[in-house]
């Protein structure tokens, strides 16, 4: 019975060890990302979304570019290590300048830790400033292939 209780507590994210305080939750970091999303001609693109490659969303839809192409994203509960790989993708299709290819980026050289973690679940605060991120329009063949796949 005792093992079952420990298993259920672990499943819920509760961790207690002698000499350590009890915590509930999962490991996380806070992560801020700034970028300006543009097309190949340097024009800003609205409606491009950024997430971590592992799928973490930023808080309150801050990870979507505005009409000037700016993204000022903040995530307070990002899985540790996820802040080094991000994905930019067009979530509005042909609106706002056409359909753009998904762009995966390793940004580990641009991520700076600005605050240490607490030694427990909180792994610290990280910031990345990417400058201009250039998105490429999908070719007509890729768009047709995607439409054919959706119809099937």
mmCIF file of C-alpha atoms in Angstrom, residues 4-117:
data_model
loop_
_atom_site.group_PDB
_atom_site.id
_atom_site.type_symbol
_atom_site.label_atom_id
_atom_site.label_comp_id
_atom_site.label_asym_id
_atom_site.label_seq_id
_atom_site.Cartn_x
_atom_site.Cartn_y
_atom_site.Cartn_z
ATOM 1 C CA UNK A 4 1.149 2.573 -4.269
ATOM 2 C CA UNK A 5 0.878 5.877 -2.401
ATOM 3 C CA UNK A 6 4.481 6.811 -3.331
ATOM 4 C CA UNK A 7 3.780 5.898 -6.953
ATOM 5 C CA UNK A 8 0.649 8.057 -7.051
ATOM 6 C CA UNK A 9 2.467 10.991 -5.459
ATOM 7 C CA UNK A 10 5.287 10.666 -7.978
ATOM 8 C CA UNK A 11 2.756 10.499 -10.803
ATOM 9 C CA UNK A 12 1.247 13.766 -9.562
ATOM 10 C CA UNK A 13 4.665 15.419 -9.466
ATOM 11 C CA UNK A 14 5.107 15.480 -5.699
ATOM 12 C CA UNK A 15 8.646 14.905 -4.555
ATOM 13 C CA UNK A 16 9.736 14.536 -0.910
ATOM 14 C CA UNK A 17 13.125 13.437 0.281
ATOM 15 C CA UNK A 18 14.644 13.631 3.734
ATOM 16 C CA UNK A 19 16.658 16.832 3.977
ATOM 17 C CA UNK A 20 14.809 18.456 1.061
ATOM 18 C CA UNK A 21 11.629 20.445 0.975
ATOM 19 C CA UNK A 22 8.552 18.943 -0.651
ATOM 20 C CA UNK A 23 7.632 20.348 -4.063
ATOM 21 C CA UNK A 24 4.811 19.947 -6.501
ATOM 22 C CA UNK A 25 5.267 20.526 -10.222
ATOM 23 C CA UNK A 26 7.848 19.916 -12.889
ATOM 24 C CA UNK A 27 11.254 21.342 -13.719
ATOM 25 C CA UNK A 28 10.974 24.577 -15.682
ATOM 26 C CA UNK A 29 12.772 27.706 -16.832
ATOM 27 C CA UNK A 30 11.508 31.167 -17.709
ATOM 28 C CA UNK A 31 12.357 32.143 -21.276
ATOM 29 C CA UNK A 32 12.012 35.401 -23.218
ATOM 30 C CA UNK A 33 12.526 35.583 -26.962
ATOM 31 C CA UNK A 34 12.578 38.677 -29.170
ATOM 32 C CA UNK A 35 12.672 38.550 -32.956
ATOM 33 C CA UNK A 36 11.409 40.329 -36.057
ATOM 34 C CA UNK A 37 9.927 38.004 -38.673
ATOM 35 C CA UNK A 38 10.404 39.085 -42.291
ATOM 36 C CA UNK A 39 10.018 37.637 -45.781
ATOM 37 C CA UNK A 40 12.914 37.314 -48.225
ATOM 38 C CA UNK A 41 12.392 40.927 -49.360
ATOM 39 C CA UNK A 42 12.679 42.174 -45.759
ATOM 40 C CA UNK A 43 8.955 42.917 -45.353
ATOM 41 C CA UNK A 44 7.469 42.179 -41.916
ATOM 42 C CA UNK A 45 5.143 39.174 -41.635
ATOM 43 C CA UNK A 46 2.213 39.140 -39.242
ATOM 44 C CA UNK A 47 0.807 35.898 -37.781
ATOM 45 C CA UNK A 48 3.973 33.782 -37.624
ATOM 46 C CA UNK A 49 4.032 31.704 -34.430
ATOM 47 C CA UNK A 50 7.078 30.566 -32.490
ATOM 48 C CA UNK A 51 7.209 27.642 -30.076
ATOM 49 C CA UNK A 52 9.992 25.552 -28.700
ATOM 50 C CA UNK A 53 10.810 22.516 -30.822
ATOM 51 C CA UNK A 54 9.414 20.339 -28.012
ATOM 52 C CA UNK A 55 6.081 22.160 -28.387
ATOM 53 C CA UNK A 56 6.131 24.565 -25.439
ATOM 54 C CA UNK A 57 3.837 27.550 -26.000
ATOM 55 C CA UNK A 58 4.655 31.042 -24.817
ATOM 56 C CA UNK A 59 2.318 32.761 -22.329
ATOM 57 C CA UNK A 60 -0.789 34.647 -23.517
ATOM 58 C CA UNK A 61 -0.062 34.153 -27.231
ATOM 59 C CA UNK A 62 3.010 36.395 -26.964
ATOM 60 C CA UNK A 63 4.720 34.023 -29.411
ATOM 61 C CA UNK A 64 2.891 35.399 -32.490
ATOM 62 C CA UNK A 65 4.298 38.174 -34.688
ATOM 63 C CA UNK A 66 2.418 41.480 -34.825
ATOM 64 C CA UNK A 67 1.789 43.674 -37.898
ATOM 65 C CA UNK A 68 5.420 44.885 -37.780
ATOM 66 C CA UNK A 69 6.687 41.294 -37.630
ATOM 67 C CA UNK A 70 7.803 41.689 -34.016
ATOM 68 C CA UNK A 71 7.660 38.851 -31.529
ATOM 69 C CA UNK A 72 8.206 39.597 -27.853
ATOM 70 C CA UNK A 73 7.487 36.183 -26.365
ATOM 71 C CA UNK A 74 7.633 35.095 -22.750
ATOM 72 C CA UNK A 75 7.184 31.635 -21.287
ATOM 73 C CA UNK A 76 7.226 31.140 -17.549
ATOM 74 C CA UNK A 77 7.040 27.330 -17.638
ATOM 75 C CA UNK A 78 9.293 26.098 -20.436
ATOM 76 C CA UNK A 79 10.813 22.618 -20.139
ATOM 77 C CA UNK A 80 14.550 22.973 -19.311
ATOM 78 C CA UNK A 81 16.682 22.699 -22.443
ATOM 79 C CA UNK A 82 13.770 23.574 -24.753
ATOM 80 C CA UNK A 83 14.894 27.196 -24.908
ATOM 81 C CA UNK A 84 17.738 26.271 -27.284
ATOM 82 C CA UNK A 85 15.613 25.022 -30.210
ATOM 83 C CA UNK A 86 12.645 26.944 -31.605
ATOM 84 C CA UNK A 87 10.256 26.558 -34.533
ATOM 85 C CA UNK A 88 8.667 29.399 -36.488
ATOM 86 C CA UNK A 89 5.587 28.443 -38.493
ATOM 87 C CA UNK A 90 2.841 30.062 -40.500
ATOM 88 C CA UNK A 91 -0.413 29.375 -38.683
ATOM 89 C CA UNK A 92 -2.690 31.519 -40.861
ATOM 90 C CA UNK A 93 -1.997 29.974 -44.281
ATOM 91 C CA UNK A 94 -2.102 32.342 -47.265
ATOM 92 C CA UNK A 95 -3.089 35.394 -45.193
ATOM 93 C CA UNK A 96 -0.422 37.999 -44.393
ATOM 94 C CA UNK A 97 1.762 37.572 -47.464
ATOM 95 C CA UNK A 98 1.381 33.913 -48.461
ATOM 96 C CA UNK A 99 2.156 30.491 -47.031
ATOM 97 C CA UNK A 100 5.616 30.233 -45.491
ATOM 98 C CA UNK A 101 7.852 27.221 -44.878
ATOM 99 C CA UNK A 102 8.294 26.100 -41.266
ATOM 100 C CA UNK A 103 11.670 27.211 -39.941
ATOM 101 C CA UNK A 104 13.494 25.278 -37.209
ATOM 102 C CA UNK A 105 16.384 27.068 -35.506
ATOM 103 C CA UNK A 106 19.072 26.081 -33.048
ATOM 104 C CA UNK A 107 19.518 29.317 -31.099
ATOM 105 C CA UNK A 108 21.825 27.998 -28.368
ATOM 106 C CA UNK A 109 24.490 30.572 -29.326
ATOM 107 C CA UNK A 110 22.004 33.415 -28.736
ATOM 108 C CA UNK A 111 20.485 32.263 -25.426
ATOM 109 C CA UNK A 112 21.825 33.976 -22.311
ATOM 110 C CA UNK A 113 21.010 33.007 -18.742
ATOM 111 C CA UNK A 114 20.105 36.158 -16.795
ATOM 112 C CA UNK A 115 19.109 34.616 -13.470
ATOM 113 C CA UNK A 116 20.138 31.437 -11.683
ATOM 114 C CA UNK A 117 17.544 28.882 -10.666
#
